[in-house]
Amino acid sequence: MDLNLAGKHALVCGSSQGIGKACALELASLGANVTLFSRNQTALEAVKTELDTSQGQQHNVLVADFSQPEQVKTAINNFITEQHSFEILINNTGGPAPGLAINSDANAFVNAFNLHLVSNHHIVQALTPNMKSKGYGRIINVISTSVKQPLNGLGVSNTIRGAVASWAKTLANELGEFSITVNNVLPGATATARLDAIIAGKAKKQNISIEQATINEKNIIPMRRFAKPEEFAAAAAFLASPAAGYITGINLPVDGGRTSCL
Ligand SMILES: NC(=O)c1ccc[n+]([C@@H]2O[C@H](COP(=O)([O-])OP(=O)(O)OC[C@H]3O[C@@H](n4cnc5c(N)ncnc54)[C@H](OP(=O)(O)O)[C@@H]3O)[C@@H](O)[C@H]2O)c1
């Protein structure tokens, strides 16, 4: 099985911590040159020092706020003009604030749409010309299992994740003929700062300890534990590899079996 990414260039969004960072580490370990892309330059520079360089990989850092799509568009287009091009894209950013859909301000949906879909779209439009000319493209979107089964208490997130999944499936149909695959990887409960915040919120709301809220979350997962970020990254890296060249348009949960539908 060909998992070799030597000579490939990967843009990894939301990579200063958590799932995105784990993806960046995994892609670099398979030989890719990685560009880390999010808001916190200091944190990104620190991650950059952890990336594998044993095959001569060159890594970079790019900064923009994905809640400002025009900023993202300018940053990525300027970067590409400076002779950078990519065959692999991991679309990822911070999750919307929790809360019931019915109580959410209408602007929260607009903001989340900008953060998760419009910014992704600017990046895809900037990167696909090179993917087409190389005859190799891998677009991987980090979404959520809520694409398959809405999660209680994540009203804005559930809504926007569905839009991102439909956008991705449409792109898979449009870009397949250019050997560009578009796939969604859906994290379940993954041990990151985002999960800590969600569990703390549930503990407060239910007036239980964080320890009890953690046990409750694990008990609804057949594997009875949270994912390590690197377990998610392994799935994303496989989809980025030559070995996954005929897989496109899918939603792949990495959730320890938590999603109860087929
Ligand atoms: N962890 C889970 O259990 C879980 C489950 C389901 C879905 N998800 C989703 O998977 C994605 C990644 O989750 P995670 O747990 O790794 O989250 P995380 O630990 O909160 O990390 C989020 C990453 O996104 C970046 N980011 C946040 N807001 C941004 C913005 N406005 N512009 C640019 N970058 C931004 C952050 O970097 P900077 O601060 O440097 O910008 C950070 O690197 C999220 O969408 C999350 O909702 C996670």
Short mmCIF file of C-alpha atoms and ligand atoms in Angstrom, two decimals:
data_model
loop_
_atom_site.label_atom_id
_atom_site.label_comp_id
_atom_site.label_asym_id
_atom_site.label_seq_id
_atom_site.Cartn_x
_atom_site.Cartn_y
_atom_site.Cartn_z
CA MET A 1 0.00 0.00 0.00
CA ASP A 2 1.46 3.36 -1.07
CA LEU A 3 1.29 5.84 1.81
CA ASN A 4 4.35 7.79 0.66
CA LEU A 5 3.81 11.57 0.60
CA ALA A 6 7.40 12.53 -0.23
CA GLY A 7 7.41 15.53 -2.57
CA LYS A 8 3.78 16.37 -1.80
CA HIS A 9 2.70 19.68 -0.23
CA ALA A 10 -0.07 19.77 2.35
CA LEU A 11 -1.97 22.77 3.68
CA VAL A 12 -3.32 21.88 7.13
CA CYS A 13 -5.85 24.31 8.58
CA GLY A 14 -6.57 24.68 12.29
CA SER A 15 -3.22 23.08 13.03
CA SER A 16 -1.94 24.91 16.10
CA GLN A 17 -3.43 22.21 18.37
CA GLY A 18 -5.79 19.24 18.58
CA ILE A 19 -6.92 17.29 15.52
CA GLY A 20 -5.32 19.65 12.98
CA LYS A 21 -1.94 19.49 14.70
CA ALA A 22 -2.12 15.69 14.79
CA CYS A 23 -2.88 15.64 11.03
CA ALA A 24 0.09 17.91 10.34
CA LEU A 25 2.42 15.65 12.35
CA GLU A 26 1.16 12.52 10.56
CA LEU A 27 1.40 13.99 7.04
CA ALA A 28 4.93 15.24 7.72
CA SER A 29 5.93 11.81 9.06
CA LEU A 30 4.82 10.31 5.70
CA GLY A 31 7.14 12.75 3.89
CA ALA A 32 4.87 15.71 3.08
CA ASN A 33 5.97 19.34 3.19
CA VAL A 34 3.41 20.94 5.51
CA THR A 35 2.06 24.48 5.76
CA LEU A 36 0.31 25.14 9.07
CA PHE A 37 -2.61 27.59 8.80
CA SER A 38 -4.61 29.22 11.63
CA ARG A 39 -4.63 32.43 13.75
CA ASN A 40 -1.95 31.95 16.39
CA GLN A 41 1.45 32.43 14.76
CA THR A 42 3.41 31.67 17.94
CA ALA A 43 1.60 28.37 18.46
CA LEU A 44 2.01 27.46 14.78
CA GLU A 45 5.75 28.17 14.88
CA ALA A 46 6.00 25.87 17.92
CA VAL A 47 4.16 23.06 16.07
CA LYS A 48 6.44 23.59 13.07
CA THR A 49 9.46 22.65 15.20
CA GLU A 50 7.79 19.28 15.97
CA LEU A 51 7.24 18.30 12.31
CA ASP A 52 9.38 15.55 10.76
CA THR A 53 12.17 16.85 8.51
CA SER A 54 14.10 13.57 8.12
CA GLN A 55 13.39 13.42 4.37
CA GLY A 56 14.29 17.07 3.78
CA GLN A 57 10.70 18.31 4.17
CA GLN A 58 10.27 22.10 4.22
CA HIS A 59 7.50 23.39 6.47
CA ASN A 60 5.78 26.78 6.58
CA VAL A 61 3.33 28.81 8.63
CA LEU A 62 0.42 30.89 7.33
CA VAL A 63 -1.84 33.08 9.47
CA ALA A 64 -5.47 34.21 9.04
CA ASP A 65 -8.74 34.26 10.95
CA PHE A 66 -11.25 31.91 9.30
CA SER A 67 -14.16 33.93 10.69
CA GLN A 68 -12.99 36.60 8.17
CA PRO A 69 -13.22 34.82 4.79
CA GLU A 70 -11.75 37.76 2.82
CA GLN A 71 -8.68 37.63 5.08
CA VAL A 72 -8.34 33.91 4.34
CA LYS A 73 -8.76 34.48 0.60
CA THR A 74 -6.07 37.18 0.54
CA ALA A 75 -3.65 35.15 2.68
CA ILE A 76 -3.90 31.97 0.63
CA ASN A 77 -3.81 33.69 -2.75
CA ASN A 78 -0.75 35.75 -1.77
CA PHE A 79 0.95 32.60 -0.50
CA ILE A 80 0.28 30.74 -3.74
CA THR A 81 1.61 33.70 -5.76
CA GLU A 82 4.88 33.27 -3.82
CA GLN A 83 5.42 29.93 -5.67
CA HIS A 84 3.67 27.71 -3.11
CA SER A 85 1.33 25.02 -4.39
CA PHE A 86 -0.47 22.13 -2.73
CA GLU A 87 -1.72 18.67 -3.60
CA ILE A 88 -3.28 18.02 -0.18
CA LEU A 89 -5.70 20.18 1.82
CA ILE A 90 -7.03 19.49 5.29
CA ASN A 91 -9.93 21.89 5.93
CA ASN A 92 -10.35 22.37 9.68
CA THR A 93 -11.14 25.13 12.15
CA GLY A 94 -12.64 25.70 15.60
CA GLY A 95 -16.14 24.41 16.31
CA PRO A 96 -19.11 26.78 16.85
CA ALA A 97 -20.21 27.49 20.43
CA PRO A 98 -22.59 24.91 21.93
CA GLY A 99 -26.27 25.67 22.58
CA LEU A 100 -29.75 24.77 21.41
CA ALA A 101 -30.60 25.72 17.83
CA ILE A 102 -33.86 27.34 18.95
CA ASN A 103 -32.06 29.71 21.33
CA SER A 104 -29.28 30.67 18.92
CA ASP A 105 -29.02 34.14 17.47
CA ALA A 106 -29.50 34.08 13.69
CA ASN A 107 -26.09 35.71 13.27
CA ALA A 108 -24.45 32.69 14.90
CA PHE A 109 -25.50 30.60 11.86
CA VAL A 110 -24.12 33.21 9.46
CA ASN A 111 -20.83 33.43 11.37
CA ALA A 112 -20.45 29.65 11.49
CA PHE A 113 -21.22 29.41 7.76
CA ASN A 114 -18.42 31.91 7.07
CA LEU A 115 -16.01 30.12 9.41
CA HIS A 116 -16.66 26.60 8.12
CA LEU A 117 -17.86 26.87 4.55
CA VAL A 118 -16.96 30.21 2.95
CA SER A 119 -13.35 30.16 4.17
CA ASN A 120 -12.97 26.52 3.06
CA HIS A 121 -14.37 27.46 -0.33
CA HIS A 122 -11.85 30.28 -0.88
CA ILE A 123 -9.04 27.85 -0.06
CA VAL A 124 -10.37 25.14 -2.38
CA GLN A 125 -10.72 27.63 -5.23
CA ALA A 126 -7.14 28.77 -4.69
CA LEU A 127 -5.69 25.24 -4.53
CA THR A 128 -7.58 23.27 -7.19
CA PRO A 129 -5.84 24.71 -10.31
CA ASN A 130 -2.52 23.21 -9.16
CA MET A 131 -4.17 19.93 -8.13
CA LYS A 132 -5.67 19.68 -11.62
CA SER A 133 -2.36 20.37 -13.35
CA LYS A 134 -0.56 17.82 -11.15
CA GLY A 135 -3.30 15.20 -11.61
CA TYR A 136 -3.30 14.66 -7.83
CA GLY A 137 -5.60 16.29 -5.33
CA ARG A 138 -6.79 15.31 -1.87
CA ILE A 139 -9.32 17.56 -0.13
CA ILE A 140 -10.16 16.30 3.35
CA ASN A 141 -12.70 18.10 5.51
CA VAL A 142 -12.72 17.70 9.28
CA ILE A 143 -16.42 17.92 10.13
CA SER A 144 -18.29 15.95 12.83
CA THR A 145 -20.42 12.82 13.23
CA SER A 146 -23.34 15.26 13.44
CA VAL A 147 -23.34 15.00 9.62
CA LYS A 148 -24.93 11.58 10.12
CA GLN A 149 -26.71 12.10 13.43
CA PRO A 150 -27.27 15.55 14.99
CA LEU A 151 -25.74 15.91 18.45
CA ASN A 152 -27.86 17.28 21.29
CA GLY A 153 -26.88 20.78 22.39
CA LEU A 154 -24.85 21.64 19.26
CA GLY A 155 -27.58 23.36 17.24
CA VAL A 156 -25.51 25.77 15.15
CA SER A 157 -22.77 23.21 14.61
CA ASN A 158 -25.21 20.47 13.48
CA THR A 159 -26.75 22.85 10.95
CA ILE A 160 -23.52 24.10 9.41
CA ARG A 161 -21.81 20.69 9.37
CA GLY A 162 -24.58 19.43 7.10
CA ALA A 163 -23.96 22.29 4.68
CA VAL A 164 -20.22 21.55 4.59
CA ALA A 165 -20.89 17.85 3.93
CA SER A 166 -23.24 18.67 1.02
CA TRP A 167 -20.72 21.15 -0.41
CA ALA A 168 -18.00 18.49 -0.20
CA LYS A 169 -20.11 15.77 -1.86
CA THR A 170 -20.93 18.19 -4.68
CA LEU A 171 -17.24 19.03 -5.14
CA ALA A 172 -16.39 15.31 -5.20
CA ASN A 173 -18.77 14.93 -8.15
CA GLU A 174 -17.28 17.95 -9.92
CA LEU A 175 -13.58 17.25 -9.33
CA GLY A 176 -13.33 13.46 -9.67
CA GLU A 177 -12.44 13.61 -13.37
CA PHE A 178 -9.29 15.57 -12.44
CA SER A 179 -8.11 12.87 -9.99
CA ILE A 180 -9.01 15.13 -7.09
CA THR A 181 -10.77 13.33 -4.24
CA VAL A 182 -12.95 15.11 -1.68
CA ASN A 183 -13.75 13.30 1.56
CA ASN A 184 -15.05 14.14 5.01
CA VAL A 185 -13.59 12.66 8.17
CA LEU A 186 -15.97 12.87 11.10
CA PRO A 187 -14.48 13.01 14.57
CA GLY A 188 -16.39 11.53 17.45
CA ALA A 189 -15.28 12.42 20.98
CA THR A 190 -11.58 13.15 20.52
CA ALA A 191 -9.29 14.12 23.40
CA THR A 192 -8.60 17.81 22.61
CA ALA A 193 -9.28 21.22 24.16
CA ARG A 194 -12.59 21.33 22.26
CA LEU A 195 -13.79 18.12 23.96
CA ASP A 196 -12.67 19.42 27.38
CA ALA A 197 -14.79 22.55 26.84
CA ILE A 198 -17.84 20.56 25.72
CA ILE A 199 -17.64 18.20 28.72
CA ALA A 200 -17.16 21.13 31.12
CA GLY A 201 -20.27 22.75 29.63
CA LYS A 202 -22.33 19.56 30.05
CA ALA A 203 -21.14 19.10 33.65
CA LYS A 204 -22.20 22.65 34.51
CA LYS A 205 -25.57 22.34 32.79
CA GLN A 206 -26.37 18.99 34.43
CA ASN A 207 -24.88 20.05 37.80
CA ILE A 208 -22.54 17.04 37.90
CA SER A 209 -18.77 16.77 38.26
CA ILE A 210 -16.49 16.87 35.22
CA GLU A 211 -15.40 13.32 36.17
CA GLN A 212 -19.02 12.11 36.04
CA ALA A 213 -19.68 13.94 32.77
CA THR A 214 -16.56 12.27 31.31
CA ILE A 215 -17.77 8.82 32.40
CA ASN A 216 -21.20 9.50 30.89
CA GLU A 217 -19.62 10.49 27.55
CA LYS A 218 -17.44 7.37 27.46
CA ASN A 219 -20.37 5.10 28.30
CA ILE A 220 -22.21 5.98 25.07
CA ILE A 221 -19.17 4.92 22.97
CA PRO A 222 -18.89 1.19 22.16
CA MET A 223 -15.07 1.46 22.54
CA ARG A 224 -15.65 3.08 26.01
CA ARG A 225 -12.91 5.66 25.50
CA PHE A 226 -12.16 8.89 23.64
CA ALA A 227 -10.11 8.92 20.43
CA LYS A 228 -6.53 10.07 20.52
CA PRO A 229 -6.02 12.88 17.96
CA GLU A 230 -3.44 10.72 16.20
CA GLU A 231 -6.08 8.01 15.60
CA PHE A 232 -8.10 10.59 13.69
CA ALA A 233 -4.96 11.76 11.87
CA ALA A 234 -4.19 8.22 10.68
CA ALA A 235 -7.54 8.10 8.83
CA ALA A 236 -7.02 11.55 7.31
CA ALA A 237 -3.46 10.68 6.22
CA PHE A 238 -4.66 7.48 4.55
CA LEU A 239 -7.21 9.49 2.54
CA ALA A 240 -4.40 11.91 1.57
CA SER A 241 -2.20 9.10 0.27
CA PRO A 242 -1.87 7.54 -3.19
CA ALA A 243 -3.42 4.38 -1.70
CA ALA A 244 -6.80 6.14 -1.36
CA GLY A 245 -6.96 7.32 -4.97
CA TYR A 246 -10.35 5.70 -5.72
CA ILE A 247 -12.13 6.84 -2.53
CA THR A 248 -14.13 10.04 -2.93
CA GLY A 249 -17.34 11.61 -1.68
CA ILE A 250 -17.45 9.66 1.59
CA ASN A 251 -18.15 10.53 5.23
CA LEU A 252 -15.79 8.51 7.43
CA PRO A 253 -16.60 8.51 11.15
CA VAL A 254 -13.65 8.04 13.52
CA ASP A 255 -15.82 7.71 16.59
CA GLY A 256 -15.25 4.36 18.30
CA GLY A 257 -18.66 3.25 16.99
CA ARG A 258 -20.65 6.03 18.71
CA THR A 259 -22.76 6.93 15.67
CA SER A 260 -25.71 4.57 15.85
CA CYS A 261 -26.95 4.78 12.25
CA LEU A 262 -25.45 2.78 9.37
N1 LIG B 1 -12.57 17.11 19.61
C1 LIG B 1 -13.75 16.57 19.41
O1 LIG B 1 -14.22 15.74 20.20
C2 LIG B 1 -14.55 16.92 18.18
C3 LIG B 1 -15.71 16.20 17.90
C4 LIG B 1 -16.45 16.50 16.78
C5 LIG B 1 -16.05 17.54 15.95
N2 LIG B 1 -14.91 18.24 16.26
C6 LIG B 1 -14.55 19.34 15.38
O2 LIG B 1 -13.29 19.11 14.78
C7 LIG B 1 -12.62 20.36 14.59
C8 LIG B 1 -11.26 20.33 15.29
O3 LIG B 1 -11.49 20.00 16.63
P1 LIG B 1 -10.36 20.09 17.78
O4 LIG B 1 -10.91 19.30 18.88
O5 LIG B 1 -9.03 19.81 17.24
O6 LIG B 1 -10.49 21.65 18.13
P2 LIG B 1 -9.49 22.60 18.95
O7 LIG B 1 -8.59 21.82 19.83
O8 LIG B 1 -10.37 23.65 19.52
O9 LIG B 1 -8.57 23.24 17.79
C9 LIG B 1 -9.14 24.10 16.84
C10 LIG B 1 -8.07 24.56 15.87
O10 LIG B 1 -8.71 25.47 14.94
C11 LIG B 1 -8.05 26.72 14.94
N3 LIG B 1 -9.03 27.80 14.87
C12 LIG B 1 -10.05 28.05 15.74
N4 LIG B 1 -10.72 29.15 15.36
C13 LIG B 1 -10.11 29.61 14.23
C14 LIG B 1 -10.32 30.71 13.39
N5 LIG B 1 -11.30 31.59 13.61
N6 LIG B 1 -9.50 30.88 12.32
C15 LIG B 1 -8.49 30.02 12.08
N7 LIG B 1 -8.25 28.93 12.85
C16 LIG B 1 -9.04 28.75 13.91
C17 LIG B 1 -7.25 26.79 16.23
O11 LIG B 1 -6.02 27.49 16.02
P3 LIG B 1 -5.75 29.03 16.35
O12 LIG B 1 -6.23 29.26 17.74
O13 LIG B 1 -4.29 29.15 16.12
O14 LIG B 1 -6.53 29.83 15.35
C18 LIG B 1 -6.94 25.31 16.51
O15 LIG B 1 -5.72 24.95 15.90
C19 LIG B 1 -13.56 21.43 15.15
O16 LIG B 1 -14.36 21.95 14.13
C20 LIG B 1 -14.41 20.64 16.12
O17 LIG B 1 -15.65 21.23 16.40
C21 LIG B 1 -14.15 17.94 17.34
#
